[in-house]
CSV table of C-alpha atoms and ligand atoms in Angstrom, one decimal:
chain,number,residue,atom,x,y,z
A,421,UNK,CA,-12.5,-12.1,-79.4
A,422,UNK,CA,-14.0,-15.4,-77.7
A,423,UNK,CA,-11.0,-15.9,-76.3
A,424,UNK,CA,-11.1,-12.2,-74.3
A,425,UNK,CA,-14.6,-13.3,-73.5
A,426,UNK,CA,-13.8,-16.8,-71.6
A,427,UNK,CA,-10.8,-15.1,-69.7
A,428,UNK,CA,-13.3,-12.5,-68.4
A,429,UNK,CA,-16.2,-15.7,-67.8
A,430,UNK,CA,-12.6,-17.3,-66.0
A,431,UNK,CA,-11.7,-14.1,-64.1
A,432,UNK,CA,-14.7,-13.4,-63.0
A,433,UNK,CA,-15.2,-17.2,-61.2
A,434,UNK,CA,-12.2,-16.9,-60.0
A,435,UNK,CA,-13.1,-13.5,-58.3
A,436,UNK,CA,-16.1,-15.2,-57.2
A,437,UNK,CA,-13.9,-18.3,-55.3
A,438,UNK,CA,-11.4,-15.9,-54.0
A,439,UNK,CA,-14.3,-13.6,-52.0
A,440,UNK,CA,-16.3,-17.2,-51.2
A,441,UNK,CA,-13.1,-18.1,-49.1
A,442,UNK,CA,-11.8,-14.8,-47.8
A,443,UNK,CA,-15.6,-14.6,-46.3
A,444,UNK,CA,-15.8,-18.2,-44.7
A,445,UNK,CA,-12.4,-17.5,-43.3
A,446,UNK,CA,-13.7,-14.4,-41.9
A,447,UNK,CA,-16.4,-16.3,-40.0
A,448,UNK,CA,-14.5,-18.9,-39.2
A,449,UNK,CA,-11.7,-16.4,-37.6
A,450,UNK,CA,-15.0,-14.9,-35.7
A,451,UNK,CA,-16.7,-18.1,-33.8
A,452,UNK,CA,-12.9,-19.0,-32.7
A,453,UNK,CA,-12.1,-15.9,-30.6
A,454,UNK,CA,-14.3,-16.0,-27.1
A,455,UNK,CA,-17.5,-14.1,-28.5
A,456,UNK,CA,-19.6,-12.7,-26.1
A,457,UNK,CA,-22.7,-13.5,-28.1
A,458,UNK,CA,-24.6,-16.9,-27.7
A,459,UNK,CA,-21.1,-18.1,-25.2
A,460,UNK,CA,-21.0,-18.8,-21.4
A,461,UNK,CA,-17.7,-17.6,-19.7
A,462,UNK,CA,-16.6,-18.9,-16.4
A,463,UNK,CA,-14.7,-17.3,-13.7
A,464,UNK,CA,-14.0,-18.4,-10.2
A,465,UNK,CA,-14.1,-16.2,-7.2
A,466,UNK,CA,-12.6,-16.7,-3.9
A,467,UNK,CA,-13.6,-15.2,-1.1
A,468,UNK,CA,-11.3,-15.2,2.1
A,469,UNK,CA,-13.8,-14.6,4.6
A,470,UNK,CA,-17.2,-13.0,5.6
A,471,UNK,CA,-17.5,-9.9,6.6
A,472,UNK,CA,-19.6,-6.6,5.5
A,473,UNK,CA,-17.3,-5.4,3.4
A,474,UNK,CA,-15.8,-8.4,1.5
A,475,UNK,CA,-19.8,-9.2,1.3
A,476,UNK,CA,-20.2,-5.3,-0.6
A,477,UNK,CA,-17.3,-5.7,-2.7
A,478,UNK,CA,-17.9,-9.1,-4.1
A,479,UNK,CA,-21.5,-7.4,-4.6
A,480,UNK,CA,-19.5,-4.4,-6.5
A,481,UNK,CA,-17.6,-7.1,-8.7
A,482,UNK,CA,-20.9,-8.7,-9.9
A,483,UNK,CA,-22.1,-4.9,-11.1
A,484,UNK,CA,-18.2,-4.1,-12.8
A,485,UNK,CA,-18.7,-7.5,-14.9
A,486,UNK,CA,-22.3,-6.4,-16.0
A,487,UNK,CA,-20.9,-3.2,-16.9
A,488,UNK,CA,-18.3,-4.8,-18.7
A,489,UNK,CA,-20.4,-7.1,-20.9
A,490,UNK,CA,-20.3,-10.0,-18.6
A,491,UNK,CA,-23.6,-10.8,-16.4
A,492,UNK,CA,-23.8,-13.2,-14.3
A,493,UNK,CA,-26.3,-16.5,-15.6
A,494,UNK,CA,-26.4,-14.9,-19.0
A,495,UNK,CA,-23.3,-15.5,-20.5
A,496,UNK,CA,-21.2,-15.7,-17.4
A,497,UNK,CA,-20.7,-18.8,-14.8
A,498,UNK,CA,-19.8,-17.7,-11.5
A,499,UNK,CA,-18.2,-20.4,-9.2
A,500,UNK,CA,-18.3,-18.1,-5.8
A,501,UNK,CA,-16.2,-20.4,-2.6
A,502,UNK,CA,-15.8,-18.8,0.1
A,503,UNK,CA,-12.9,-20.2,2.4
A,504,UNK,CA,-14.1,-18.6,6.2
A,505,UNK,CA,-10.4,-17.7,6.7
A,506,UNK,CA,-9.3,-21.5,6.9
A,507,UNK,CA,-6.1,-22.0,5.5
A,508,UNK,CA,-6.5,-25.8,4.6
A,509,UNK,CA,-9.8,-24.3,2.9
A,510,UNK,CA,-7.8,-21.8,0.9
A,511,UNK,CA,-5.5,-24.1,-0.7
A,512,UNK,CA,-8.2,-26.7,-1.5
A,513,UNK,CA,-10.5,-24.2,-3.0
A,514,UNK,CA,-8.0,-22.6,-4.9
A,515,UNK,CA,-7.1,-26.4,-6.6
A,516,UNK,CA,-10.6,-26.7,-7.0
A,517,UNK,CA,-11.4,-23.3,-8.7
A,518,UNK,CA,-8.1,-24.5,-11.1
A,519,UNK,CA,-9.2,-27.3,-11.8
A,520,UNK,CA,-12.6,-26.2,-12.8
A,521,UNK,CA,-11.1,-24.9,-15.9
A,522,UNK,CA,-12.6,-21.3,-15.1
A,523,UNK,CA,-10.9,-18.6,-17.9
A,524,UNK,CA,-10.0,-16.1,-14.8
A,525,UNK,CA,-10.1,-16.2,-10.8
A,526,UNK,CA,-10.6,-13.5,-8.8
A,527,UNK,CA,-9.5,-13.4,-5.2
A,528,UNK,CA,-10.9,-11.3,-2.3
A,529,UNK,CA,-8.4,-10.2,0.1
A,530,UNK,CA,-4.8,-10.7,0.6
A,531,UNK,CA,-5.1,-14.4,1.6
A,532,UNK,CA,-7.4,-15.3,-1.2
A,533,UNK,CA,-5.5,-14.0,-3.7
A,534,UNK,CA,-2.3,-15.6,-2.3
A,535,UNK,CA,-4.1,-19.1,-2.7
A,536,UNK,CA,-4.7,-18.8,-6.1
A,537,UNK,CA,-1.5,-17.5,-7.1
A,538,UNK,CA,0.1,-20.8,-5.3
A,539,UNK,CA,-2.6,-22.9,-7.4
A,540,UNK,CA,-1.6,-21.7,-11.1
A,541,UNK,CA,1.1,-19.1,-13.1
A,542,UNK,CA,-1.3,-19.8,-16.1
A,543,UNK,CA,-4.7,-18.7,-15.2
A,544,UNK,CA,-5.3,-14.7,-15.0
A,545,UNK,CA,-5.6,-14.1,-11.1
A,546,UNK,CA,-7.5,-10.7,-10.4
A,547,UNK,CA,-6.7,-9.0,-6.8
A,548,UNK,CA,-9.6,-7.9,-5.1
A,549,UNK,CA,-9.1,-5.5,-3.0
A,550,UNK,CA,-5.2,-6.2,-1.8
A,551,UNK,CA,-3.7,-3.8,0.2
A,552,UNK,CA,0.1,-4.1,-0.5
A,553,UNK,CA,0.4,-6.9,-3.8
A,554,UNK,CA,4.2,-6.1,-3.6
A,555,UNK,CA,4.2,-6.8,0.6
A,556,UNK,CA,2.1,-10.1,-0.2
A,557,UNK,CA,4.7,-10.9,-3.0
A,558,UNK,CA,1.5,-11.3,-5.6
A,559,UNK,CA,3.1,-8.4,-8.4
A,560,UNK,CA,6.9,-7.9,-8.4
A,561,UNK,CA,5.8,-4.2,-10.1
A,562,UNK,CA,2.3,-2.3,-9.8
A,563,UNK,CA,2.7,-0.9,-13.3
A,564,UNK,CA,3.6,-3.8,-15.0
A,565,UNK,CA,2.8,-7.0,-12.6
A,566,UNK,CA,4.5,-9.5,-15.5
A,567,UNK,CA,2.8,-12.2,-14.5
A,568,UNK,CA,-0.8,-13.9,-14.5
A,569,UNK,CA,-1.5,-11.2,-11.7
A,570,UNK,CA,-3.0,-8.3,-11.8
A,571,UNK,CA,-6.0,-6.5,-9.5
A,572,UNK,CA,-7.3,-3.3,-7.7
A,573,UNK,CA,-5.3,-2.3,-4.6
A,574,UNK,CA,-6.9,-0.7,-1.8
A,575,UNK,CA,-4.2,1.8,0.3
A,576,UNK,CA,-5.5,2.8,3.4
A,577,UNK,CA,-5.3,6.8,3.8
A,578,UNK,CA,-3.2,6.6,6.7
A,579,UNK,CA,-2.2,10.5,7.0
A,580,UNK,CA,-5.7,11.1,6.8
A,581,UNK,CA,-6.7,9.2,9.7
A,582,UNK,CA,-3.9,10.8,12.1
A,583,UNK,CA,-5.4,14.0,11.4
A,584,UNK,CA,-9.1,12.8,12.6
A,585,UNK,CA,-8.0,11.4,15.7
A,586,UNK,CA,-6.4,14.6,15.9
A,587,UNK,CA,-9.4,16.6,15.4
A,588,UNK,CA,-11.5,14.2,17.9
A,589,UNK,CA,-9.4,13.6,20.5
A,590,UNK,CA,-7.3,15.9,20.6
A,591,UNK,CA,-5.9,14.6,24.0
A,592,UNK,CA,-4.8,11.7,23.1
A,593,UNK,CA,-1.1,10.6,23.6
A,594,UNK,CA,-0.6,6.9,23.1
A,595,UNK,CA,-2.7,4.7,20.1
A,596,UNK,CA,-2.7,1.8,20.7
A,597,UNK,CA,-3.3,-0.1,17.3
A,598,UNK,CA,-4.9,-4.0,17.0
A,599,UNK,CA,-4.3,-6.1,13.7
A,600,UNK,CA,-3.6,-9.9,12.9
A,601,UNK,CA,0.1,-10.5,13.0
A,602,UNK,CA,-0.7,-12.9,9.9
A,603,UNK,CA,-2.2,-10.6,7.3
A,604,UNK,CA,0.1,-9.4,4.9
A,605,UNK,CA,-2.1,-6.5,3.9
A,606,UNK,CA,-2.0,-5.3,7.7
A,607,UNK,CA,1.8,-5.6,8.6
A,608,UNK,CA,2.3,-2.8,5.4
A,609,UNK,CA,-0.5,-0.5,6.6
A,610,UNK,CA,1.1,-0.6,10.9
A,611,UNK,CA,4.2,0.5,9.3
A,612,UNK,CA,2.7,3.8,7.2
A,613,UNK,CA,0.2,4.7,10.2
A,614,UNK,CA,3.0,4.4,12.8
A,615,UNK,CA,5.2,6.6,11.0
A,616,UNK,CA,2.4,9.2,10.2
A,617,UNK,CA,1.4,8.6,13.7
A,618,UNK,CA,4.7,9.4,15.4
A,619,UNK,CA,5.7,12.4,12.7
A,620,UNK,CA,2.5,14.1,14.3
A,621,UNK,CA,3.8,13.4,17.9
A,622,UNK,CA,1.6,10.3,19.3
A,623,UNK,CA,3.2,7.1,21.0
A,624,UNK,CA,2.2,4.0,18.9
A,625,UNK,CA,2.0,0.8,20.8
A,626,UNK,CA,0.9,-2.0,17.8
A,627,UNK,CA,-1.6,-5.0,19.4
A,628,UNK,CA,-0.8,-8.2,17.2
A,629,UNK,CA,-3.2,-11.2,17.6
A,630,UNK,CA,-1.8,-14.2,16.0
A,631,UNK,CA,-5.4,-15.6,15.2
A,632,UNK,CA,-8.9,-14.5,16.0
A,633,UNK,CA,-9.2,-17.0,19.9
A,634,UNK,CA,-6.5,-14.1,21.2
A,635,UNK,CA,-8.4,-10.8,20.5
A,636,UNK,CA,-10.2,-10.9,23.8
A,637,UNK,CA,-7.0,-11.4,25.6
A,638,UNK,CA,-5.1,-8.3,23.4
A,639,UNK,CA,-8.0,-5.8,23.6
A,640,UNK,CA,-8.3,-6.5,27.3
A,641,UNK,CA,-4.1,-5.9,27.8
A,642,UNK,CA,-4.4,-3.2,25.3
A,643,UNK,CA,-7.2,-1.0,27.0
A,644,UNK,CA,-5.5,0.2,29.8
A,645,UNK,CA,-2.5,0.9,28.1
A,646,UNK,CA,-4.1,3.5,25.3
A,647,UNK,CA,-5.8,6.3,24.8
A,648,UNK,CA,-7.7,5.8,21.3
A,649,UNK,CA,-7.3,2.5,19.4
A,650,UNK,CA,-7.1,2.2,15.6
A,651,UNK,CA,-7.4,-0.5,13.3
A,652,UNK,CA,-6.3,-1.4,9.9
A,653,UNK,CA,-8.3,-3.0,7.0
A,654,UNK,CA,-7.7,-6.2,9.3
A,655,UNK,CA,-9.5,-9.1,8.1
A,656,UNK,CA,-9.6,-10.9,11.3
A,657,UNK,CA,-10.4,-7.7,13.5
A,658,UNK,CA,-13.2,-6.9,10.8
A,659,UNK,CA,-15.0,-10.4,11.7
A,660,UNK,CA,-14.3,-10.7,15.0
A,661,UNK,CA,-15.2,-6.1,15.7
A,662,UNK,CA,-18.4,-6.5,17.9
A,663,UNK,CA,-16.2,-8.1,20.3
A,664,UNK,CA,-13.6,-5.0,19.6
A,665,UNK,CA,-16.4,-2.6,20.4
A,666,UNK,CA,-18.6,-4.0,23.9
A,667,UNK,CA,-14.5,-4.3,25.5
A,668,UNK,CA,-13.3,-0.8,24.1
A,669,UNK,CA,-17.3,0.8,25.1
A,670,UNK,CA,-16.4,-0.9,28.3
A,671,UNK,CA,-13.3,1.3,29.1
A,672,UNK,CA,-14.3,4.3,27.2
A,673,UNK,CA,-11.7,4.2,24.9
A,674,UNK,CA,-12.6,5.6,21.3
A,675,UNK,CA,-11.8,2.9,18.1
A,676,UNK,CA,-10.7,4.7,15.1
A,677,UNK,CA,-11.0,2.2,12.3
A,678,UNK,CA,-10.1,2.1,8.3
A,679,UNK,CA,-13.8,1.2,6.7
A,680,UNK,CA,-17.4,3.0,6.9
A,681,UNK,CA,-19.4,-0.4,7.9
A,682,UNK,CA,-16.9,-1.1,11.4
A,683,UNK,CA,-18.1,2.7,12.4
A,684,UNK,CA,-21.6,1.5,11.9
A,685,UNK,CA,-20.8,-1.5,14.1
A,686,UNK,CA,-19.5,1.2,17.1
A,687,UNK,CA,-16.1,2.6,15.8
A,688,UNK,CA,-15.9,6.2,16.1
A,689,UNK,CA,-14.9,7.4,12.8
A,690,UNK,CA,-13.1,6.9,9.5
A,691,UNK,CA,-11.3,8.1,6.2
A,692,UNK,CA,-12.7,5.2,4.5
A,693,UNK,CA,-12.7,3.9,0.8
A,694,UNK,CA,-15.9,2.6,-1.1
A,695,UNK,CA,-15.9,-0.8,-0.6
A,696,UNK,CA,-18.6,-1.3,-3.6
A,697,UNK,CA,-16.1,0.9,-5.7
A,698,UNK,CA,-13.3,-1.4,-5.1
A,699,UNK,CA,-15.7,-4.1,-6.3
A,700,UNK,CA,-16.8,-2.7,-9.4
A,701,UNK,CA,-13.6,-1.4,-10.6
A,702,UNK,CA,-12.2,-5.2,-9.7
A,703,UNK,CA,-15.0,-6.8,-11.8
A,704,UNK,CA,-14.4,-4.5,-14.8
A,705,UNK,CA,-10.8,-5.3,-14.8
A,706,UNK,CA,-11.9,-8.6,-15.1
A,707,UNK,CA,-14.2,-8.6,-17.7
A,708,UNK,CA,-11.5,-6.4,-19.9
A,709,UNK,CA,-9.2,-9.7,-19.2
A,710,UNK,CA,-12.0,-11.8,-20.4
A,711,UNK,CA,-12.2,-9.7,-23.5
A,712,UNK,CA,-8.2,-10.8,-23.9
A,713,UNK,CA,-6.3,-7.8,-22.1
A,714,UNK,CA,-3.1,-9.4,-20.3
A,715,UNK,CA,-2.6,-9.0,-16.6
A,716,UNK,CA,1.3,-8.8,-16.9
A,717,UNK,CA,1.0,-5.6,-19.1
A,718,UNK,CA,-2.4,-4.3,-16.8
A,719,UNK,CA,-1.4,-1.9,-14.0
A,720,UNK,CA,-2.5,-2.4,-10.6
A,721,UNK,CA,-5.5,0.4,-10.1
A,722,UNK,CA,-4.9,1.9,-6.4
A,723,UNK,CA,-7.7,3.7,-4.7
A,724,UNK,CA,-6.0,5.7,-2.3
A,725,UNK,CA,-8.4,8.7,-2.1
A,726,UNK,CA,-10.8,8.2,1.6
A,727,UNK,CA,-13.8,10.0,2.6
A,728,UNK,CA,-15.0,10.6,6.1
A,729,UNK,CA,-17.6,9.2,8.3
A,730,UNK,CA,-18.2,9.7,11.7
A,731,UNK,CA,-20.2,8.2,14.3
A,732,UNK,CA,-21.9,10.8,16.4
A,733,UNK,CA,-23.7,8.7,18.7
A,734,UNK,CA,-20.7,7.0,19.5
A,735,UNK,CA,-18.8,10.3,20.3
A,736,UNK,CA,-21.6,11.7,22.5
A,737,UNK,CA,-21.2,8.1,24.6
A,738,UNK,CA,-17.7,8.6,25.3
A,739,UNK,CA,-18.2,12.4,26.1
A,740,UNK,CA,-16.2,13.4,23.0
A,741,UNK,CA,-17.1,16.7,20.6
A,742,UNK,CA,-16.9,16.0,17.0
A,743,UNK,CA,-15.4,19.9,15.5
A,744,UNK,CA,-18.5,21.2,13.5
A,745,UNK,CA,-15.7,21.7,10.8
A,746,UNK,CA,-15.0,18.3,10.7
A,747,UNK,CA,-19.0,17.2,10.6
A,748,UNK,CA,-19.1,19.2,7.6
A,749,UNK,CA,-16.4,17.4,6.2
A,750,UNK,CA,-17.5,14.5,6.6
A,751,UNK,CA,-19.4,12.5,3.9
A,752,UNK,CA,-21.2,10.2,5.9
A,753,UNK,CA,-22.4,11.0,9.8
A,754,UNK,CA,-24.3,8.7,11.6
A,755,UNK,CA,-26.6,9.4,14.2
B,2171,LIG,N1,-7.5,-5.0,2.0
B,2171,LIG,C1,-7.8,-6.3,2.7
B,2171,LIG,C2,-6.7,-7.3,2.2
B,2171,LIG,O1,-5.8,-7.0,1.5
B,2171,LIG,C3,-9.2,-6.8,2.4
B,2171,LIG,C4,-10.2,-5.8,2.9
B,2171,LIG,C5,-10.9,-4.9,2.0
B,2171,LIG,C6,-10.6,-5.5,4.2
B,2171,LIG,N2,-11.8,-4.2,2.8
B,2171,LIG,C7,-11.6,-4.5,4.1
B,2171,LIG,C8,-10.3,-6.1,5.4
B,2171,LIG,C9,-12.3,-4.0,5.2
B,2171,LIG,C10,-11.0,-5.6,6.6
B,2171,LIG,C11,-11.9,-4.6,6.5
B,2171,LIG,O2,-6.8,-8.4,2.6
């Protein structure tokens, strides 16, 4: 009888021990993973160069990692560089963001994100905003990148565009198109217009500028030669496109481009992608690799679906008659 009662006093101690330490390992377990709460995160972002729409989808980024749990001076660090297309600047930024110890880097535009895959195969590198990740040798497979890369891909509706020009001018014969011989993400995007372009019966003469001094030269060769210009999501062309534009309002020649903000700067129209979407979506996919997702195992995310502006002003200038069909169309018109 006392006996019973002791090994019940002893069982019950021992109960009491054994739920004492599962407990304290449970919140030991807890403060070890990265918790959100009370903790400071960092994350570098590079930036290739400025221009509007870099500018709106690094904005977009800081709005997806709010969304997913992660705002910035709460409990998230950002260390933003921004290189101004400088190669030497690329590299050293990229060693610097490394060796800042950041948890995840996030790279805006082809070049960008090419620097900070050369800096580390460790650190997750998020694509912002890369047009061909397999052309620029960042992901080996969009579904499953396999290494620290992963990111949001932005493919330029190129089929899309050949059927505006066709709708605007529908004159035209020859197009001429203008891009940086040096971007990766614009050498992938001459090849799918070109061969959209011919399919639907137009010459395609392609304008390569090896660095931003040459445009002037190229647009003022190119001119003559064309009837309508187009340009691709071209880094260099997008921070160099007021030149673009007083030269091709010059010759009255029509410039199709691939992104709402360069038809606000004097293009004539679009099929364009939300440059703030791009963002966002790139931030969340960040802050779901902060939570612990792996970018080898995270798909690229394409955007590939446009919508289309046009820039009526622009079109009355040149003498041109935007279809009412297509003005209906169109998502965004400008006046
Ligand atoms: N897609 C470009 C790249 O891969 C970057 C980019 C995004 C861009 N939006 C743009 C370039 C608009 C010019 C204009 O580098």
């Amino acid at each position: 009888m006392k006996n019973k009662k002791l090994l019940l006093v002893l069982a019950a101690l021992v109960m009491a021990v054994l739920v004492y330490l599962g407990l304290s390992g449970q919140t030991k377990n807890n403060a070890e993973k990265p918790a959100k709460a009370g903790e400071k995160v960092s994350i570098g972002v590079l930036q290739f160069v400025t221009h509007e729409s870099l500018d709106e989808i690094y904005r977009g980024i800081e709005a997806g990692l709010a969304e997913g749990g992660y705002q910035k001076d709460a409990n998230l660090t950002i260390h933003f560089m921004n290189a101004e297309a400088d190669q030497n600047q690329i590299q050293k930024m990229s060693e610097q963001l490394v060796a800042d110890q950041n948890t995840a880097l996030i790279g805006i535009a082809t070049p960008a994100a090419q620097g900070l895959a050369n800096a580390t195969k460790d650190i997750p590198v998020i694509m912002g905003a890369v047009t061909d990740p397999l052309g620029a040798n960042l992901v080996s497979d969009l579904k499953k990148p396999g290494g620290n890369i992963t990111g949001v891909s932005d493919a330029t509706p190129v089929a899309d565009t050949v059927e505006l020009i066709q709708a605007i001018t529908p004159e035209a014969k020859t197009i001429g198109i203008l891009y940086s011989s040096s971007e990766d993400n614009s050498l992938s995007q001459v090849n799918a217009f070109t061969e959209a372009a011919e399919k639907a019966g137009y010459k395609v003469v392609p304008y390569a500028v090896p660095s931003t001094n040459e445009i002037n030269t190229t647009v003022a060769a190119m001119l003559p030669k064309v009837d309508v210009v187009w340009t691709p999501t071209d880094n260099t062309i997008a921070s160099a496109f007021p030149a673009v534009i007083s030269a091709a309002k010059e010759a009255q020649k029509p410039v199709y481009t691939s992104v709402e903000t360069m038809v606000e700067q004097g293009g004539i129209a679009s099929v364009t992608l939300s440059q703030f979407d791009l963002g966002v979506a790139t931030g969340k996919m960040a802050a779901s690799i902060l939570d612990g997702a792996d970018p080898s195992t995270t798909p690229v995310e394409i955007f590939s679906q446009g919508t289309i502006v046009v820039n009526q002003k622009v079109a009355k200038e040149l003498g041109l008659t935007i279809p009412d069909s297509l003005l209906q169309k169109a998502a965004t018109v400008i006046e």
